[in-house]
Amino acid sequence: MANSSILSLSSLFLFVSAILVQRSAAAYSIGVNYGTLANNLPPPSQVAAFLKDRTAIDQVKIFDTNPDILRAFANTGISVTVTVGNGDIPALAKLPAARDWVAIHIAQFHPQTKINRIVVGNEIMATADKNLIGNLLPAMRSLHSALKLAGINDVQVSTPHSLGILSASEPPSSGRFRRGYDRVIFAPMLQFLRETKSPFMVNPYPYFGFSAKTLNYALFKPNSGIHDKATGITYTNMFEAQLDAVYSAMKKLGYGDVEIVVGETGWPSLGDANQPDVNLQNAVSYNGNLVKHVSSGNGTPLMPKRKFETFIFSLFNENLKPGSTAERNFGLFHPDLTPVYDIGILRGGWSGGHHRPVPTPVTPSPGSGKMWCVAKSGASDHALQANIDFVCSSGVDCKPIQAGGACFNPNTIRSHASYIMNAYYQTSGRHNFNCDFSHTGVLTSSNPSGGGKGTGSTNPRSTGGAGMRIGSGFGDGDGT
């Protein structure tokens, strides 16, 4: 009997252990690019504490080796990827310079700061600078050797690439590197990465590749897909197609086994007047569905079940970045650490939607005790349909406005939008910014449904509800 009990306890222990291992294996990392081209950002120590205590982000990538940032992330457990400046690459191709660089920028911070990767330059192939391109792999080799000589064995060396490295990418099975670079640059680089167990880093941006016809395809929204005749695969999102095109190029050279890391990807939340598809709702759709996708562990059609360490661009809106308005509005957070929007990465449940830097609490009119969100009278049907699509993709129940639903009639976009916008407002915490909808919503203290069904009938949830948690598999500290 005693032996039987011991065996039972042993079996139970093994079962629980297996479950824990499975859960651990199902957890995927989401990272963020921490850019600093702004004059209003909080100090690095505050940023590090915020990411550790308030978010599920467990990796950051910085575009330099800023010592203040490296010190700030000491003992946080957050992994840090650092970047070698483009101009430093030729000198670092020689081992003595690489050893000095490692001593100054890595050894004095590691391992208290969990530096896990050095990326050499940023999209060097796109510079067309022959000196930088020719010295890129030698610099990577020298830095790897310098790390080993310093006794540092847990820091990888890689370099990020734009998708301009491909001469063909559509359909994904046709993906190949640019001729002249494929055998001379990428084959030896991939061999180095294989030997050192380091990843090939790419920066896929559906944002830069979409057209009016492929917007839903870029945003992970329902669409008819794009068919690859060679494989028989129909792709329903551009992100997977871009990764599979990179994989196809790698496989053609014999390096399909090298891991891929997504160094940058994102969608801006604000653009110029001639950029109607650059808005908050599309940023939420892309980044939220991206997090959900990479945290699912499903991989891509050509790389099933492979996980992709992914860095969203970017942590903050950066007010000193040159270029269009969109360039300054890729951030997940404002400089005061309030969310521009949430994609399920905040611990403790901020569930706001269209966030403003300093939201003002709603003040109901005397005696009403409640507010409702409805469509503005001047809002276009196109904008209101976009609001419906946005809310219905965020987890709010849209069955009442579907045919046969309790609030289907009157069957107009305006009526349906008002119901859905109010449902989102009520379930997301009833803050005034939850009724902004790119300035197409307005709050009212008069129940537009007359107290019956319709816009006043939703059942309010707590402020920790799932209104914005598109990436629901990656919320409240689960990790991806």
Short mmCIF file of C-alpha atoms in Angstrom, two decimals:
data_model
loop_
_atom_site.label_atom_id
_atom_site.label_comp_id
_atom_site.label_asym_id
_atom_site.label_seq_id
_atom_site.Cartn_x
_atom_site.Cartn_y
_atom_site.Cartn_z
CA MET A 1 0.00 0.00 0.00
CA ALA A 2 2.85 2.36 0.88
CA ASN A 3 4.60 1.61 -2.41
CA SER A 4 1.33 2.21 -4.26
CA SER A 5 0.96 5.61 -2.57
CA ILE A 6 4.52 6.52 -3.46
CA LEU A 7 3.90 5.57 -7.09
CA SER A 8 0.70 7.59 -7.11
CA LEU A 9 2.46 10.65 -5.70
CA SER A 10 5.30 10.17 -8.17
CA SER A 11 2.86 9.93 -11.08
CA LEU A 12 1.04 13.04 -9.87
CA PHE A 13 4.33 14.94 -9.62
CA LEU A 14 5.31 13.93 -13.15
CA PHE A 15 1.87 14.92 -14.46
CA VAL A 16 1.99 18.36 -12.81
CA SER A 17 5.55 18.85 -14.01
CA ALA A 18 4.50 18.00 -17.56
CA ILE A 19 1.68 20.54 -17.38
CA LEU A 20 4.07 23.22 -16.12
CA VAL A 21 6.53 22.45 -18.90
CA GLN A 22 3.74 22.66 -21.46
CA ARG A 23 2.64 26.03 -20.10
CA SER A 24 6.19 27.28 -20.12
CA ALA A 25 6.68 26.13 -23.70
CA ALA A 26 3.49 27.91 -24.70
CA ALA A 27 4.75 31.24 -23.39
CA TYR A 28 6.20 33.49 -26.05
CA SER A 29 8.19 36.67 -25.72
CA ILE A 30 6.97 40.03 -26.88
CA GLY A 31 9.46 42.86 -27.01
CA VAL A 32 9.42 46.53 -27.83
CA ASN A 33 11.82 48.91 -29.53
CA TYR A 34 12.82 51.62 -27.06
CA GLY A 35 13.70 54.62 -29.22
CA THR A 36 14.76 57.93 -27.70
CA LEU A 37 14.36 60.53 -30.48
CA ALA A 38 12.32 62.82 -28.27
CA ASN A 39 12.88 65.62 -25.76
CA ASN A 40 10.07 64.71 -23.39
CA LEU A 41 10.73 61.09 -22.39
CA PRO A 42 10.83 59.87 -18.79
CA PRO A 43 14.20 58.86 -17.31
CA PRO A 44 15.34 55.31 -18.13
CA SER A 45 15.00 54.20 -14.51
CA GLN A 46 11.30 55.12 -14.58
CA VAL A 47 10.83 53.35 -17.92
CA ALA A 48 12.50 50.17 -16.67
CA ALA A 49 10.40 50.11 -13.50
CA PHE A 50 7.22 50.73 -15.49
CA LEU A 51 7.91 47.91 -17.95
CA LYS A 52 8.80 45.50 -15.16
CA ASP A 53 5.89 46.29 -12.84
CA ARG A 54 3.08 47.32 -15.17
CA THR A 55 3.53 45.43 -18.44
CA ALA A 56 4.10 41.93 -19.75
CA ILE A 57 6.95 43.13 -21.97
CA ASP A 58 10.02 41.06 -21.18
CA GLN A 59 12.42 42.32 -23.87
CA VAL A 60 13.55 45.69 -25.18
CA LYS A 61 15.71 46.61 -28.12
CA ILE A 62 17.62 49.89 -28.04
CA PHE A 63 19.32 51.60 -30.96
CA ASP A 64 22.62 52.25 -29.20
CA THR A 65 24.41 51.22 -26.00
CA ASN A 66 23.20 54.08 -23.80
CA PRO A 67 24.81 53.39 -20.40
CA ASP A 68 21.96 55.06 -18.49
CA ILE A 69 19.48 52.68 -20.10
CA LEU A 70 21.68 49.65 -19.51
CA ARG A 71 22.10 50.56 -15.83
CA ALA A 72 18.36 51.18 -15.48
CA PHE A 73 17.50 47.64 -16.61
CA ALA A 74 19.90 45.97 -14.19
CA ASN A 75 18.21 43.28 -12.07
CA THR A 76 14.84 43.74 -13.79
CA GLY A 77 14.92 40.39 -15.59
CA ILE A 78 14.08 42.18 -18.84
CA SER A 79 16.33 41.14 -21.73
CA VAL A 80 18.06 43.94 -23.61
CA THR A 81 19.22 43.91 -27.22
CA VAL A 82 21.81 46.60 -27.95
CA THR A 83 22.88 48.09 -31.27
CA VAL A 84 26.27 48.86 -32.75
CA GLY A 85 26.22 52.18 -34.60
CA ASN A 86 26.57 51.89 -38.38
CA GLY A 87 29.67 54.04 -38.35
CA ASP A 88 31.44 51.73 -35.90
CA ILE A 89 31.22 48.68 -38.14
CA PRO A 90 34.47 49.05 -40.15
CA ALA A 91 36.63 49.43 -37.03
CA LEU A 92 34.95 46.50 -35.29
CA ALA A 93 35.90 44.18 -38.11
CA LYS A 94 39.27 43.95 -36.32
CA LEU A 95 39.39 41.90 -33.11
CA PRO A 96 41.30 44.42 -30.88
CA ALA A 97 38.64 47.08 -31.49
CA ALA A 98 35.88 44.53 -30.93
CA ARG A 99 37.42 43.49 -27.61
CA ASP A 100 37.59 47.11 -26.48
CA TRP A 101 33.97 47.64 -27.54
CA VAL A 102 32.78 44.58 -25.60
CA ALA A 103 34.72 45.68 -22.50
CA ILE A 104 33.17 49.16 -22.56
CA HIS A 105 29.62 48.46 -23.70
CA ILE A 106 28.85 44.91 -22.53
CA ALA A 107 31.17 43.50 -19.85
CA GLN A 108 30.69 46.26 -17.29
CA PHE A 109 26.87 45.85 -17.37
CA HIS A 110 26.46 42.12 -17.95
CA PRO A 111 25.04 39.98 -16.36
CA GLN A 112 23.32 42.36 -13.91
CA THR A 113 21.70 43.81 -17.00
CA LYS A 114 20.43 40.90 -19.03
CA ILE A 115 22.03 41.83 -22.35
CA ASN A 116 21.15 38.90 -24.57
CA ARG A 117 21.97 40.15 -28.05
CA ILE A 118 24.12 42.60 -29.98
CA VAL A 119 22.78 43.69 -33.36
CA VAL A 120 25.42 45.12 -35.64
CA GLY A 121 24.12 48.20 -37.41
CA ASN A 122 20.60 48.78 -38.65
CA GLU A 123 19.44 47.62 -42.10
CA ILE A 124 22.96 47.91 -43.51
CA MET A 125 22.10 46.36 -46.88
CA ALA A 126 19.66 49.22 -47.50
CA THR A 127 22.45 51.79 -47.14
CA ALA A 128 24.19 50.51 -50.32
CA ASP A 129 27.44 51.53 -48.59
CA LYS A 130 30.01 49.02 -49.86
CA ASN A 131 32.36 49.68 -46.95
CA LEU A 132 29.68 48.95 -44.37
CA ILE A 133 28.34 45.94 -46.27
CA GLY A 134 31.79 44.48 -46.77
CA ASN A 135 32.68 44.82 -43.09
CA LEU A 136 29.34 43.73 -41.66
CA LEU A 137 30.00 39.99 -41.32
CA PRO A 138 33.65 40.47 -40.27
CA ALA A 139 32.43 42.79 -37.49
CA MET A 140 29.86 40.22 -36.39
CA ARG A 141 32.56 37.55 -36.26
CA SER A 142 34.97 39.79 -34.33
CA LEU A 143 32.33 40.71 -31.76
CA HIS A 144 31.41 37.07 -31.26
CA SER A 145 35.09 36.21 -30.71
CA ALA A 146 35.51 39.17 -28.35
CA LEU A 147 32.55 38.00 -26.27
CA LYS A 148 34.03 34.52 -25.96
CA LEU A 149 37.43 35.92 -24.98
CA ALA A 150 35.69 37.98 -22.28
CA GLY A 151 34.03 34.85 -20.93
CA ILE A 152 30.57 35.93 -22.08
CA ASN A 153 28.80 32.98 -23.66
CA ASP A 154 25.13 33.97 -23.53
CA VAL A 155 25.06 37.01 -25.83
CA GLN A 156 24.12 36.49 -29.47
CA VAL A 157 25.32 38.57 -32.41
CA SER A 158 23.05 39.35 -35.36
CA THR A 159 22.00 42.25 -37.62
CA PRO A 160 18.52 43.45 -38.70
CA HIS A 161 17.39 43.62 -42.33
CA SER A 162 14.56 45.34 -44.14
CA LEU A 163 12.61 43.26 -46.64
CA GLY A 164 14.51 45.10 -49.36
CA ILE A 165 17.00 42.23 -49.15
CA LEU A 166 14.55 40.17 -51.22
CA SER A 167 14.39 40.34 -55.00
CA ALA A 168 11.09 38.45 -54.96
CA SER A 169 8.51 37.97 -52.21
CA GLU A 170 5.12 37.38 -53.87
CA PRO A 171 3.97 34.70 -53.68
CA PRO A 172 5.88 33.72 -50.52
CA SER A 173 7.26 30.54 -52.07
CA SER A 174 9.13 32.67 -54.64
CA GLY A 175 11.09 34.51 -51.95
CA ARG A 176 14.78 34.88 -52.76
CA PHE A 177 17.62 37.18 -51.79
CA ARG A 178 18.88 39.80 -54.21
CA ARG A 179 21.28 38.40 -56.78
CA GLY A 180 24.86 39.24 -56.02
CA TYR A 181 24.13 39.30 -52.29
CA ASP A 182 22.63 35.82 -51.93
CA ARG A 183 25.79 33.72 -52.17
CA VAL A 184 28.36 36.39 -51.33
CA ILE A 185 26.67 38.01 -48.29
CA PHE A 186 23.75 35.98 -47.02
CA ALA A 187 25.04 32.43 -47.35
CA PRO A 188 28.14 33.07 -45.19
CA MET A 189 26.10 35.24 -42.79
CA LEU A 190 23.53 32.49 -42.31
CA GLN A 191 26.34 29.98 -41.82
CA PHE A 192 27.73 32.20 -39.05
CA LEU A 193 24.30 32.46 -37.45
CA ARG A 194 23.84 28.70 -37.61
CA GLU A 195 27.25 28.07 -36.06
CA THR A 196 26.65 30.55 -33.21
CA LYS A 197 22.98 29.61 -32.68
CA SER A 198 21.93 33.18 -33.37
CA PRO A 199 18.81 34.31 -35.26
CA PHE A 200 18.33 35.96 -38.62
CA MET A 201 16.64 39.28 -37.83
CA VAL A 202 14.16 40.92 -40.20
CA ASN A 203 11.88 43.95 -40.01
CA PRO A 204 8.58 43.06 -41.74
CA TYR A 205 6.20 46.00 -42.03
CA PRO A 206 2.83 45.30 -43.71
CA TYR A 207 2.24 49.01 -43.05
CA PHE A 208 4.71 49.84 -45.80
CA GLY A 209 3.33 47.25 -48.21
CA PHE A 210 -0.45 47.59 -48.15
CA SER A 211 -2.77 49.11 -50.72
CA ALA A 212 -6.44 50.01 -50.50
CA LYS A 213 -7.27 46.50 -51.73
CA THR A 214 -5.01 44.75 -49.23
CA LEU A 215 -5.72 46.82 -46.11
CA ASN A 216 -7.68 44.06 -44.34
CA TYR A 217 -5.00 41.57 -45.41
CA ALA A 218 -2.38 43.78 -43.75
CA LEU A 219 -4.43 44.30 -40.58
CA PHE A 220 -5.23 40.59 -39.88
CA LYS A 221 -8.89 41.34 -40.62
CA PRO A 222 -11.19 38.98 -42.53
CA ASN A 223 -10.31 38.91 -46.23
CA SER A 224 -10.36 36.57 -49.23
CA GLY A 225 -6.62 35.96 -48.95
CA ILE A 226 -3.82 35.64 -51.49
CA HIS A 227 -3.18 32.24 -53.04
CA ASP A 228 0.27 30.77 -53.62
CA LYS A 229 -0.15 28.37 -56.53
CA ALA A 230 3.21 26.71 -55.95
CA THR A 231 2.31 25.53 -52.45
CA GLY A 232 -1.47 25.57 -52.60
CA ILE A 233 -1.52 27.84 -49.54
CA THR A 234 -3.91 30.77 -49.23
CA TYR A 235 -2.46 33.49 -47.01
CA THR A 236 -4.91 35.55 -44.98
CA ASN A 237 -2.44 38.04 -43.51
CA MET A 238 0.57 39.86 -44.92
CA PHE A 239 2.74 39.34 -41.84
CA GLU A 240 2.81 35.57 -42.33
CA ALA A 241 3.37 35.99 -46.06
CA GLN A 242 6.36 38.27 -45.49
CA LEU A 243 7.94 35.88 -42.97
CA ASP A 244 7.41 32.92 -45.29
CA ALA A 245 9.02 34.85 -48.16
CA VAL A 246 12.10 35.36 -45.97
CA TYR A 247 12.06 31.69 -45.00
CA SER A 248 11.82 30.66 -48.67
CA ALA A 249 14.89 32.76 -49.46
CA MET A 250 16.81 31.22 -46.57
CA LYS A 251 15.74 27.71 -47.53
CA LYS A 252 16.90 28.19 -51.13
CA LEU A 253 20.40 28.74 -49.73
CA GLY A 254 20.08 25.72 -47.44
CA TYR A 255 19.50 27.58 -44.17
CA GLY A 256 15.84 27.06 -43.44
CA ASP A 257 16.74 25.81 -39.96
CA VAL A 258 18.10 29.18 -38.75
CA GLU A 259 15.68 30.88 -36.37
CA ILE A 260 13.99 34.14 -37.37
CA VAL A 261 13.48 37.11 -35.03
CA VAL A 262 11.18 40.01 -35.91
CA GLY A 263 13.30 43.03 -35.03
CA GLU A 264 10.68 45.66 -35.86
CA THR A 265 7.07 45.78 -36.92
CA GLY A 266 4.22 48.12 -36.14
CA TRP A 267 1.52 50.51 -37.31
CA PRO A 268 1.26 54.23 -36.47
CA SER A 269 -1.81 55.56 -34.69
CA LEU A 270 -1.84 59.02 -36.29
CA GLY A 271 -0.93 60.22 -39.77
CA ASP A 272 -1.26 63.17 -42.08
CA ALA A 273 -4.47 64.19 -43.82
CA ASN A 274 -3.54 62.15 -46.89
CA GLN A 275 -3.15 58.97 -44.82
CA PRO A 276 -6.73 57.93 -43.95
CA ASP A 277 -5.67 54.40 -43.04
CA VAL A 278 -3.14 55.60 -40.48
CA ASN A 279 -5.32 55.85 -37.40
CA LEU A 280 -5.79 54.51 -33.91
CA GLN A 281 -8.22 51.78 -34.87
CA ASN A 282 -5.87 50.30 -37.47
CA ALA A 283 -2.92 50.50 -35.07
CA VAL A 284 -4.95 48.56 -32.50
CA SER A 285 -6.02 46.04 -35.12
CA TYR A 286 -2.51 45.40 -36.43
CA ASN A 287 -0.54 45.37 -33.19
CA GLY A 288 -3.27 43.67 -31.19
CA ASN A 289 -3.72 40.89 -33.70
CA LEU A 290 0.05 40.65 -34.12
CA VAL A 291 0.46 39.94 -30.40
CA LYS A 292 -2.35 37.41 -30.53
CA HIS A 293 -0.79 35.74 -33.56
CA VAL A 294 2.78 35.44 -32.30
CA SER A 295 1.57 34.32 -28.87
CA SER A 296 -0.55 31.54 -30.37
CA GLY A 297 2.49 29.42 -31.23
CA ASN A 298 0.94 28.48 -34.55
CA GLY A 299 3.87 29.74 -36.61
CA THR A 300 3.28 30.32 -40.32
CA PRO A 301 2.11 28.04 -43.15
CA LEU A 302 5.71 27.22 -44.14
CA MET A 303 7.00 27.26 -40.55
CA PRO A 304 4.24 25.61 -38.50
CA LYS A 305 4.60 25.71 -34.71
CA ARG A 306 7.69 27.92 -34.87
CA LYS A 307 7.79 30.81 -32.45
CA PHE A 308 8.98 34.24 -33.44
CA GLU A 309 10.48 36.56 -30.88
CA THR A 310 8.87 39.84 -31.91
CA PHE A 311 9.73 43.47 -31.15
CA ILE A 312 6.94 45.99 -31.72
CA PHE A 313 7.93 49.40 -32.97
CA SER A 314 7.77 51.30 -30.75
CA LEU A 315 7.58 51.98 -27.03
CA PHE A 316 6.98 55.75 -27.23
CA ASN A 317 5.71 58.36 -29.62
CA GLU A 318 8.95 60.21 -30.44
CA ASN A 319 8.43 63.91 -31.17
CA LEU A 320 11.84 64.58 -32.73
CA LYS A 321 11.70 61.93 -35.45
CA PRO A 322 11.93 63.45 -38.93
CA GLY A 323 9.44 62.78 -41.68
CA SER A 324 5.68 62.52 -41.69
CA THR A 325 3.37 62.71 -38.70
CA ALA A 326 3.11 58.91 -38.77
CA GLU A 327 6.83 58.56 -38.05
CA ARG A 328 6.32 60.29 -34.71
CA ASN A 329 3.29 58.22 -33.75
CA PHE A 330 4.29 54.55 -33.75
CA GLY A 331 4.33 54.42 -29.94
CA LEU A 332 2.29 52.23 -27.61
CA PHE A 333 2.73 54.86 -24.89
CA HIS A 334 2.84 58.61 -24.52
CA PRO A 335 5.94 60.05 -22.85
CA ASP A 336 3.98 60.36 -19.58
CA LEU A 337 3.58 56.54 -19.65
CA THR A 338 -0.15 56.67 -20.34
CA PRO A 339 -1.15 54.26 -23.10
CA VAL A 340 -1.88 55.52 -26.58
CA TYR A 341 -3.88 52.28 -26.67
CA ASP A 342 -3.61 48.86 -25.07
CA ILE A 343 -3.01 45.63 -26.97
CA GLY A 344 -3.14 43.38 -23.92
CA ILE A 345 0.33 44.00 -22.52
CA LEU A 346 -0.63 45.90 -19.35
CA ARG A 347 -0.75 44.18 -16.00
CA GLY A 348 -3.62 44.99 -13.68
CA GLY A 349 -6.00 45.91 -16.45
CA TRP A 350 -6.02 49.32 -18.01
CA SER A 351 -8.87 48.75 -20.39
CA GLY A 352 -9.19 52.15 -22.01
CA GLY A 353 -9.60 52.64 -25.70
CA HIS A 354 -8.94 55.88 -27.50
CA HIS A 355 -6.62 57.27 -24.89
CA ARG A 356 -5.73 60.94 -24.58
CA PRO A 357 -2.62 62.04 -22.70
CA VAL A 358 -4.58 63.37 -19.72
CA PRO A 359 -8.11 61.99 -19.76
CA THR A 360 -10.78 63.97 -17.96
CA PRO A 361 -13.31 61.93 -15.97
CA VAL A 362 -16.84 61.98 -17.30
CA THR A 363 -19.19 64.16 -15.27
CA PRO A 364 -22.81 63.10 -15.78
CA SER A 365 -25.43 65.79 -15.78
CA PRO A 366 -27.18 66.29 -12.42
CA GLY A 367 -29.51 63.48 -11.55
CA SER A 368 -28.78 61.31 -14.59
CA GLY A 369 -26.28 58.99 -12.94
CA LYS A 370 -25.30 57.50 -16.29
CA MET A 371 -23.91 58.45 -19.68
CA TRP A 372 -24.35 56.87 -23.12
CA CYS A 373 -22.07 56.99 -26.14
CA VAL A 374 -23.70 57.62 -29.53
CA ALA A 375 -22.60 58.51 -33.05
CA LYS A 376 -22.11 62.20 -33.78
CA SER A 377 -24.67 63.66 -36.18
CA GLY A 378 -22.01 64.62 -38.72
CA ALA A 379 -20.13 61.30 -38.72
CA SER A 380 -19.97 59.57 -42.11
CA ASP A 381 -21.30 56.07 -42.71
CA HIS A 382 -17.76 55.03 -43.70
CA ALA A 383 -16.36 56.16 -40.35
CA LEU A 384 -19.22 54.57 -38.41
CA GLN A 385 -18.79 51.25 -40.23
CA ALA A 386 -15.11 51.38 -39.28
CA ASN A 387 -16.18 51.84 -35.64
CA ILE A 388 -18.44 48.79 -35.89
CA ASP A 389 -15.64 46.68 -37.40
CA PHE A 390 -13.20 47.84 -34.73
CA VAL A 391 -15.44 47.12 -31.75
CA CYS A 392 -16.66 43.78 -33.10
CA SER A 393 -13.04 42.64 -33.49
CA SER A 394 -12.19 43.62 -29.91
CA GLY A 395 -14.33 41.07 -28.10
CA VAL A 396 -17.59 43.01 -27.61
CA ASP A 397 -20.74 40.97 -28.39
CA CYS A 398 -22.14 42.18 -31.73
CA LYS A 399 -24.92 39.61 -32.08
CA PRO A 400 -27.67 42.08 -31.04
CA ILE A 401 -27.15 44.16 -34.22
CA GLN A 402 -27.02 41.18 -36.55
CA ALA A 403 -30.09 40.02 -38.48
CA GLY A 404 -32.58 38.61 -35.98
CA GLY A 405 -30.82 40.29 -33.06
CA ALA A 406 -32.68 42.33 -30.44
CA CYS A 407 -31.25 45.61 -31.73
CA PHE A 408 -31.09 44.91 -35.48
CA ASN A 409 -33.90 47.39 -36.13
CA PRO A 410 -33.75 50.09 -37.20
CA ASN A 411 -31.41 48.55 -39.76
CA THR A 412 -29.12 51.53 -40.34
CA ILE A 413 -25.37 51.95 -39.96
CA ARG A 414 -25.92 54.90 -37.62
CA SER A 415 -28.20 52.95 -35.30
CA HIS A 416 -25.93 49.90 -35.28
CA ALA A 417 -22.85 52.07 -34.73
CA SER A 418 -24.43 53.87 -31.78
CA TYR A 419 -25.31 50.56 -30.14
CA ILE A 420 -21.81 49.16 -30.67
CA MET A 421 -19.99 52.35 -29.68
CA ASN A 422 -22.00 52.49 -26.47
CA ALA A 423 -21.36 48.80 -25.79
CA TYR A 424 -17.64 49.50 -26.06
CA TYR A 425 -17.89 52.60 -23.86
CA GLN A 426 -19.84 50.76 -21.14
CA THR A 427 -17.61 47.65 -21.11
CA SER A 428 -14.31 49.52 -21.24
CA GLY A 429 -14.73 51.52 -18.07
CA ARG A 430 -16.96 54.42 -19.14
CA HIS A 431 -14.15 56.95 -19.52
CA ASN A 432 -14.78 59.81 -21.93
CA PHE A 433 -11.89 58.75 -24.14
CA ASN A 434 -13.68 55.42 -24.70
CA CYS A 435 -16.28 57.39 -26.67
CA ASP A 436 -13.90 59.36 -28.85
CA PHE A 437 -13.71 57.04 -31.87
CA SER A 438 -11.55 59.48 -33.83
CA HIS A 439 -13.98 62.28 -32.97
CA THR A 440 -17.07 60.46 -34.32
CA GLY A 441 -18.63 59.68 -30.91
CA VAL A 442 -20.34 61.91 -28.37
CA LEU A 443 -21.57 61.34 -24.81
CA THR A 444 -25.15 62.03 -23.81
CA SER A 445 -26.96 61.87 -20.48
CA SER A 446 -30.27 61.02 -22.19
CA ASN A 447 -30.88 57.33 -22.80
CA PRO A 448 -31.17 57.18 -26.61
CA SER A 449 -33.16 53.94 -26.43
CA GLY A 450 -35.80 55.34 -24.15
CA GLY A 451 -34.83 52.90 -21.44
CA GLY A 452 -35.52 49.78 -23.48
CA LYS A 453 -33.30 47.69 -25.69
CA GLY A 454 -30.74 49.24 -28.02
CA THR A 455 -27.96 51.59 -27.08
CA GLY A 456 -28.82 51.63 -23.40
CA SER A 457 -29.11 47.91 -22.87
CA THR A 458 -25.52 46.74 -22.47
CA ASN A 459 -24.42 45.13 -19.26
CA PRO A 460 -21.49 47.16 -17.85
CA ARG A 461 -18.35 45.31 -16.85
CA SER A 462 -15.67 46.39 -14.45
CA THR A 463 -12.85 48.64 -15.65
CA GLY A 464 -10.70 45.55 -16.01
CA GLY A 465 -12.92 44.20 -18.79
CA ALA A 466 -11.70 42.84 -22.10
CA GLY A 467 -12.84 45.73 -24.28
CA MET A 468 -9.39 46.40 -25.71
CA ARG A 469 -7.68 43.09 -25.11
CA ILE A 470 -7.45 41.99 -28.69
CA GLY A 471 -4.37 39.98 -27.73
CA SER A 472 -6.28 38.20 -24.98
CA GLY A 473 -3.75 35.37 -24.82
CA PHE A 474 -1.16 37.92 -23.75
CA GLY A 475 -2.71 39.83 -20.90
CA ASP A 476 -2.09 40.31 -17.22
CA GLY A 477 1.35 38.80 -17.16
CA ASP A 478 0.84 35.59 -19.08
CA GLY A 479 3.66 36.49 -21.43
CA THR A 480 4.10 35.40 -25.01
#
